[in-house]
């Protein structure tokens, strides 16, 4: 007996390489915000800092959902979604939205916008608001030839609901990715490792400070939804 092994590059090919460009990528992310019953989606691009922020005020993801759906390729989470009752936590009078997602790979579009991304998501469910889930991904790791997808670790942290991560919190997640890069097998050249490590060192986004200047939709207080902070360098 044998098993199919999945190279890390497969994720890159399904995501970044399938997406025609930034407009298509934003379209995929807006589709996801629509499916999460968001009322607002905002995209901001800061040319000077090569940074982009995409924020929706949808129903977000719990930690289990983030790991089981967002970090799981080919999720079938939206199959039959059109036949299910509209979640009660959305409030009275919310009209059903036809679900746009079908394939389970659209979120990988985010890799097209920039190689490094911080994901913040906070869920609202029947039992109320959940804690904030924060994760950081360097998509460049998925371009490394010769490594399997399970050799790449994605750090995920949680913060008490209503709070936002500061630079120190973000630094902690980035540091774990750096350790992952350093620990990759010797078949990955030190030149490639050093390139990734120096890119990681440039990622210094502070969502708490950025949100102060951007305002709504916010994850502070009783805010919920999914926000992406990316660097397009
Ligand atoms: N903005 C978001 N808010 C809440 N959940 C989200 C968001 N983006 C993604 N998800 C969750 O992650 C899952 C994967 O999203 P993805 O776009 O990859 O697949 P899909 O929407 O099911 O199908 P498609 O590939 O056709 O877009 C979604 O089914 C949803 O559960
Ligand atoms: Mg989608």
GROMACS .gro file of C-alpha atoms and ligand atoms in nm:
model
  265
    1UNK     CA    1   0.000   0.000   0.000
    2UNK     CA    2   0.110   0.358  -0.056
    3UNK     CA    3  -0.030   0.701   0.015
    4UNK     CA    4  -0.044   1.018  -0.188
    5UNK     CA    5   0.193   1.274  -0.044
    6UNK     CA    6   0.113   1.639  -0.088
    7UNK     CA    7   0.397   1.878  -0.151
    8UNK     CA    8   0.374   2.225  -0.003
    9UNK     CA    9   0.387   2.359  -0.360
   10UNK     CA   10   0.043   2.208  -0.426
   11UNK     CA   11  -0.109   2.474  -0.199
   12UNK     CA   12   0.072   2.746  -0.395
   13UNK     CA   13  -0.050   2.602  -0.724
   14UNK     CA   14  -0.412   2.583  -0.604
   15UNK     CA   15  -0.406   2.934  -0.470
   16UNK     CA   16  -0.162   3.193  -0.592
   17UNK     CA   17  -0.097   3.033  -0.929
   18UNK     CA   18  -0.468   2.981  -1.010
   19UNK     CA   19  -0.568   3.338  -0.942
   20UNK     CA   20  -0.537   3.570  -1.240
   21UNK     CA   21  -0.449   3.878  -1.035
   22UNK     CA   22  -0.543   4.104  -0.750
   23UNK     CA   23  -0.896   4.188  -0.879
   24UNK     CA   24  -0.982   3.815  -0.892
   25UNK     CA   25  -0.830   3.766  -0.546
   26UNK     CA   26  -1.038   4.047  -0.398
   27UNK     CA   27  -1.345   3.900  -0.569
   28UNK     CA   28  -1.285   3.565  -0.391
   29UNK     CA   29  -1.244   3.737  -0.055
   30UNK     CA   30  -1.559   3.945  -0.108
   31UNK     CA   31  -1.747   3.623  -0.193
   32UNK     CA   32  -1.637   3.481   0.141
   33UNK     CA   33  -1.747   3.797   0.323
   34UNK     CA   34  -2.087   3.771   0.148
   35UNK     CA   35  -2.119   3.406   0.255
   36UNK     CA   36  -2.038   3.511   0.613
   37UNK     CA   37  -2.336   3.754   0.599
   38UNK     CA   38  -2.110   4.058   0.623
   39UNK     CA   39  -2.285   4.391   0.580
   40UNK     CA   40  -1.961   4.576   0.512
   41UNK     CA   41  -1.629   4.488   0.353
   42UNK     CA   42  -1.350   4.743   0.333
   43UNK     CA   43  -1.021   4.722   0.147
   44UNK     CA   44  -0.746   4.972   0.224
   45UNK     CA   45  -0.413   4.988   0.051
   46UNK     CA   46  -0.122   5.188   0.193
   47UNK     CA   47   0.111   5.241  -0.097
   48UNK     CA   48   0.396   5.385   0.110
   49UNK     CA   49   0.403   5.084   0.342
   50UNK     CA   50   0.304   4.830   0.071
   51UNK     CA   51   0.038   4.715   0.313
   52UNK     CA   52  -0.324   4.618   0.253
   53UNK     CA   53  -0.606   4.557   0.493
   54UNK     CA   54  -0.929   4.378   0.406
   55UNK     CA   55  -1.197   4.377   0.675
   56UNK     CA   56  -1.545   4.228   0.688
   57UNK     CA   57  -1.805   4.238   0.964
   58UNK     CA   58  -1.942   3.890   0.894
   59UNK     CA   59  -1.999   3.605   1.140
   60UNK     CA   60  -1.627   3.520   1.158
   61UNK     CA   61  -1.476   3.186   1.255
   62UNK     CA   62  -1.423   3.015   1.588
   63UNK     CA   63  -1.078   2.867   1.647
   64UNK     CA   64  -1.211   2.520   1.558
   65UNK     CA   65  -1.362   2.656   1.236
   66UNK     CA   66  -1.048   2.849   1.151
   67UNK     CA   67  -0.838   2.534   1.182
   68UNK     CA   68  -1.100   2.297   1.039
   69UNK     CA   69  -1.218   2.515   0.751
   70UNK     CA   70  -0.979   2.800   0.678
   71UNK     CA   71  -0.665   2.594   0.731
   72UNK     CA   72  -0.809   2.283   0.564
   73UNK     CA   73  -0.781   2.274   0.187
   74UNK     CA   74  -1.084   2.160  -0.009
   75UNK     CA   75  -1.328   2.207   0.278
   76UNK     CA   76  -1.679   2.108   0.188
   77UNK     CA   77  -1.821   2.341   0.451
   78UNK     CA   78  -2.069   2.513   0.219
   79UNK     CA   79  -2.223   2.201   0.064
   80UNK     CA   80  -2.600   2.202   0.143
   81UNK     CA   81  -2.560   2.545   0.303
   82UNK     CA   82  -2.844   2.674   0.084
   83UNK     CA   83  -3.085   2.422   0.242
   84UNK     CA   84  -2.995   2.500   0.605
   85UNK     CA   85  -3.198   2.747   0.811
   86UNK     CA   86  -3.051   3.099   0.839
   87UNK     CA   87  -2.854   3.117   1.166
   88UNK     CA   88  -3.061   3.282   1.442
   89UNK     CA   89  -2.766   3.484   1.572
   90UNK     CA   90  -2.780   3.698   1.259
   91UNK     CA   91  -3.089   3.861   1.407
   92UNK     CA   92  -3.446   3.907   1.290
   93UNK     CA   93  -3.538   3.987   0.931
   94UNK     CA   94  -3.210   3.878   0.770
   95UNK     CA   95  -3.270   3.756   0.419
   96UNK     CA   96  -3.114   3.435   0.296
   97UNK     CA   97  -2.809   3.481   0.078
   98UNK     CA   98  -2.741   3.227  -0.191
   99UNK     CA   99  -2.404   3.077  -0.097
  100UNK     CA  100  -2.133   3.168  -0.346
  101UNK     CA  101  -1.859   2.932  -0.226
  102UNK     CA  102  -1.838   2.583  -0.372
  103UNK     CA  103  -1.482   2.466  -0.429
  104UNK     CA  104  -1.319   2.519  -0.091
  105UNK     CA  105  -1.003   2.691  -0.218
  106UNK     CA  106  -1.109   3.055  -0.271
  107UNK     CA  107  -0.941   3.181   0.048
  108UNK     CA  108  -0.601   3.088  -0.095
  109UNK     CA  109  -0.649   3.392  -0.318
  110UNK     CA  110  -0.516   3.602  -0.031
  111UNK     CA  111  -0.169   3.474  -0.119
  112UNK     CA  112  -0.189   3.664  -0.450
  113UNK     CA  113  -0.221   3.998  -0.275
  114UNK     CA  114   0.092   3.959  -0.067
  115UNK     CA  115   0.329   3.690   0.053
  116UNK     CA  116   0.277   3.752   0.425
  117UNK     CA  117  -0.060   3.784   0.592
  118UNK     CA  118  -0.200   3.818   0.939
  119UNK     CA  119  -0.553   3.684   0.980
  120UNK     CA  120  -0.783   3.803   1.258
  121UNK     CA  121  -1.122   3.645   1.298
  122UNK     CA  122  -1.385   3.669   1.569
  123UNK     CA  123  -1.702   3.464   1.560
  124UNK     CA  124  -2.053   3.545   1.665
  125UNK     CA  125  -2.262   3.234   1.723
  126UNK     CA  126  -2.573   3.118   1.914
  127UNK     CA  127  -2.370   3.135   2.236
  128UNK     CA  128  -2.258   3.492   2.168
  129UNK     CA  129  -1.923   3.643   2.079
  130UNK     CA  130  -1.608   3.431   2.081
  131UNK     CA  131  -1.245   3.514   2.144
  132UNK     CA  132  -1.028   3.659   1.870
  133UNK     CA  133  -0.828   3.409   1.665
  134UNK     CA  134  -0.501   3.541   1.521
  135UNK     CA  135  -0.279   3.364   1.272
  136UNK     CA  136   0.017   3.451   1.053
  137UNK     CA  137   0.116   3.289   0.723
  138UNK     CA  138   0.417   3.340   0.499
  139UNK     CA  139   0.299   3.198   0.166
  140UNK     CA  140   0.656   3.190   0.040
  141UNK     CA  141   0.701   2.871   0.243
  142UNK     CA  142   0.459   2.704   0.004
  143UNK     CA  143   0.689   2.780  -0.288
  144UNK     CA  144   0.976   2.578  -0.141
  145UNK     CA  145   1.046   2.277  -0.361
  146UNK     CA  146   1.080   1.934  -0.205
  147UNK     CA  147   0.895   1.979   0.123
  148UNK     CA  148   0.560   1.831   0.221
  149UNK     CA  149   0.264   2.037   0.332
  150UNK     CA  150   0.280   1.897   0.687
  151UNK     CA  151   0.632   2.035   0.733
  152UNK     CA  152   0.490   2.386   0.738
  153UNK     CA  153   0.353   2.504   1.071
  154UNK     CA  154   0.098   2.782   1.095
  155UNK     CA  155   0.097   2.960   1.432
  156UNK     CA  156  -0.250   3.032   1.571
  157UNK     CA  157  -0.311   3.233   1.887
  158UNK     CA  158  -0.618   3.363   2.067
  159UNK     CA  159  -0.687   3.689   2.245
  160UNK     CA  160  -0.968   3.772   2.481
  161UNK     CA  161  -1.265   3.892   2.271
  162UNK     CA  162  -1.273   4.267   2.211
  163UNK     CA  163  -0.894   4.309   2.221
  164UNK     CA  164  -0.660   4.349   1.926
  165UNK     CA  165  -0.306   4.219   1.889
  166UNK     CA  166  -0.020   4.468   1.921
  167UNK     CA  167   0.326   4.451   1.759
  168UNK     CA  168   0.458   4.223   2.034
  169UNK     CA  169   0.182   3.967   1.983
  170UNK     CA  170   0.238   3.970   1.606
  171UNK     CA  171   0.614   3.938   1.660
  172UNK     CA  172   0.553   3.622   1.864
  173UNK     CA  173   0.367   3.458   1.574
  174UNK     CA  174   0.627   3.571   1.317
  175UNK     CA  175   0.901   3.431   1.542
  176UNK     CA  176   0.737   3.088   1.538
  177UNK     CA  177   0.736   3.090   1.158
  178UNK     CA  178   1.105   3.188   1.163
  179UNK     CA  179   1.180   2.888   1.386
  180UNK     CA  180   0.988   2.671   1.142
  181UNK     CA  181   1.202   2.801   0.853
  182UNK     CA  182   1.524   2.749   1.051
  183UNK     CA  183   1.420   2.392   1.130
  184UNK     CA  184   1.349   2.291   0.769
  185UNK     CA  185   1.569   2.009   0.638
  186UNK     CA  186   1.914   2.076   0.491
  187UNK     CA  187   1.773   2.007   0.142
  188UNK     CA  188   1.632   2.360   0.162
  189UNK     CA  189   1.927   2.586   0.083
  190UNK     CA  190   2.042   2.833   0.346
  191UNK     CA  191   2.014   3.103   0.081
  192UNK     CA  192   1.640   3.036   0.050
  193UNK     CA  193   1.602   3.015   0.428
  194UNK     CA  194   1.781   3.348   0.470
  195UNK     CA  195   1.560   3.515   0.209
  196UNK     CA  196   1.248   3.399   0.393
  197UNK     CA  197   1.392   3.504   0.730
  198UNK     CA  198   1.475   3.852   0.607
  199UNK     CA  199   1.124   3.887   0.460
  200UNK     CA  200   0.980   3.781   0.797
  201UNK     CA  201   1.186   4.051   0.969
  202UNK     CA  202   1.012   4.318   0.760
  203UNK     CA  203   0.663   4.219   0.876
  204UNK     CA  204   0.581   4.466   1.150
  205UNK     CA  205   0.209   4.530   1.137
  206UNK     CA  206   0.031   4.648   1.450
  207UNK     CA  207  -0.344   4.586   1.404
  208UNK     CA  208  -0.431   4.772   1.726
  209UNK     CA  209  -0.272   5.090   1.590
  210UNK     CA  210  -0.399   5.047   1.232
  211UNK     CA  211  -0.758   4.994   1.347
  212UNK     CA  212  -0.743   5.311   1.553
  213UNK     CA  213  -0.695   5.504   1.232
  214UNK     CA  214  -0.930   5.300   1.011
  215UNK     CA  215  -1.231   5.265   1.242
  216UNK     CA  216  -1.533   5.061   1.132
  217UNK     CA  217  -1.560   4.764   1.072
  218UNK     CA  218  -1.371   4.690   1.391
  219UNK     CA  219  -1.299   4.380   1.596
  220UNK     CA  220  -1.277   4.582   1.915
  221UNK     CA  221  -1.552   4.575   2.176
  222UNK     CA  222  -1.840   4.367   2.043
  223UNK     CA  223  -1.713   4.367   1.682
  224UNK     CA  224  -1.700   4.043   1.485
  225UNK     CA  225  -1.583   3.938   1.140
  226UNK     CA  226  -1.264   3.852   0.957
  227UNK     CA  227  -0.975   4.089   0.887
  228UNK     CA  228  -0.661   4.037   0.681
  229UNK     CA  229  -0.345   4.245   0.720
  230UNK     CA  230  -0.100   4.180   0.444
  231UNK     CA  231   0.227   4.307   0.320
  232UNK     CA  232   0.266   4.316  -0.055
  233UNK     CA  233   0.649   4.318  -0.043
  234LIG     N1  234  -1.447   3.603   0.552
  234LIG     C1  235  -1.485   3.488   0.607
  234LIG     N2  236  -1.569   3.484   0.714
  234LIG     C2  237  -1.607   3.367   0.771
  234LIG     N3  238  -1.567   3.244   0.727
  234LIG     C3  239  -1.483   3.241   0.622
  234LIG     C4  240  -1.436   3.361   0.557
  234LIG     N4  241  -1.352   3.326   0.456
  234LIG     C5  242  -1.349   3.191   0.457
  234LIG     N5  243  -1.426   3.139   0.555
  234LIG     C6  244  -1.444   2.996   0.588
  234LIG     O1  245  -1.340   2.925   0.523
  234LIG     C7  246  -1.395   2.830   0.430
  234LIG     C8  247  -1.307   2.822   0.308
  234LIG     O2  248  -1.324   2.936   0.223
  234LIG     P1  249  -1.294   2.921   0.068
  234LIG     O3  250  -1.321   3.051   0.000
  234LIG     O4  251  -1.158   2.863   0.052
  234LIG     O5  252  -1.396   2.810   0.020
  234LIG     P2  253  -1.549   2.823  -0.017
  234LIG     O6  254  -1.594   2.965  -0.003
  234LIG     O7  255  -1.621   2.719   0.062
  234LIG     O8  256  -1.550   2.781  -0.170
  234LIG     P3  257  -1.483   2.861  -0.299
  234LIG     O9  258  -1.347   2.800  -0.316
  234LIG    O10  259  -1.575   2.830  -0.411
  234LIG    O11  260  -1.477   3.004  -0.261
  234LIG     C9  261  -1.534   2.882   0.401
  234LIG    O12  262  -1.620   2.776   0.362
  234LIG    C10  263  -1.577   2.943   0.534
  234LIG    O13  264  -1.621   2.841   0.621
  235LIG    MG1  265  -1.499   3.124  -0.102
   0.00000   0.00000   0.00000
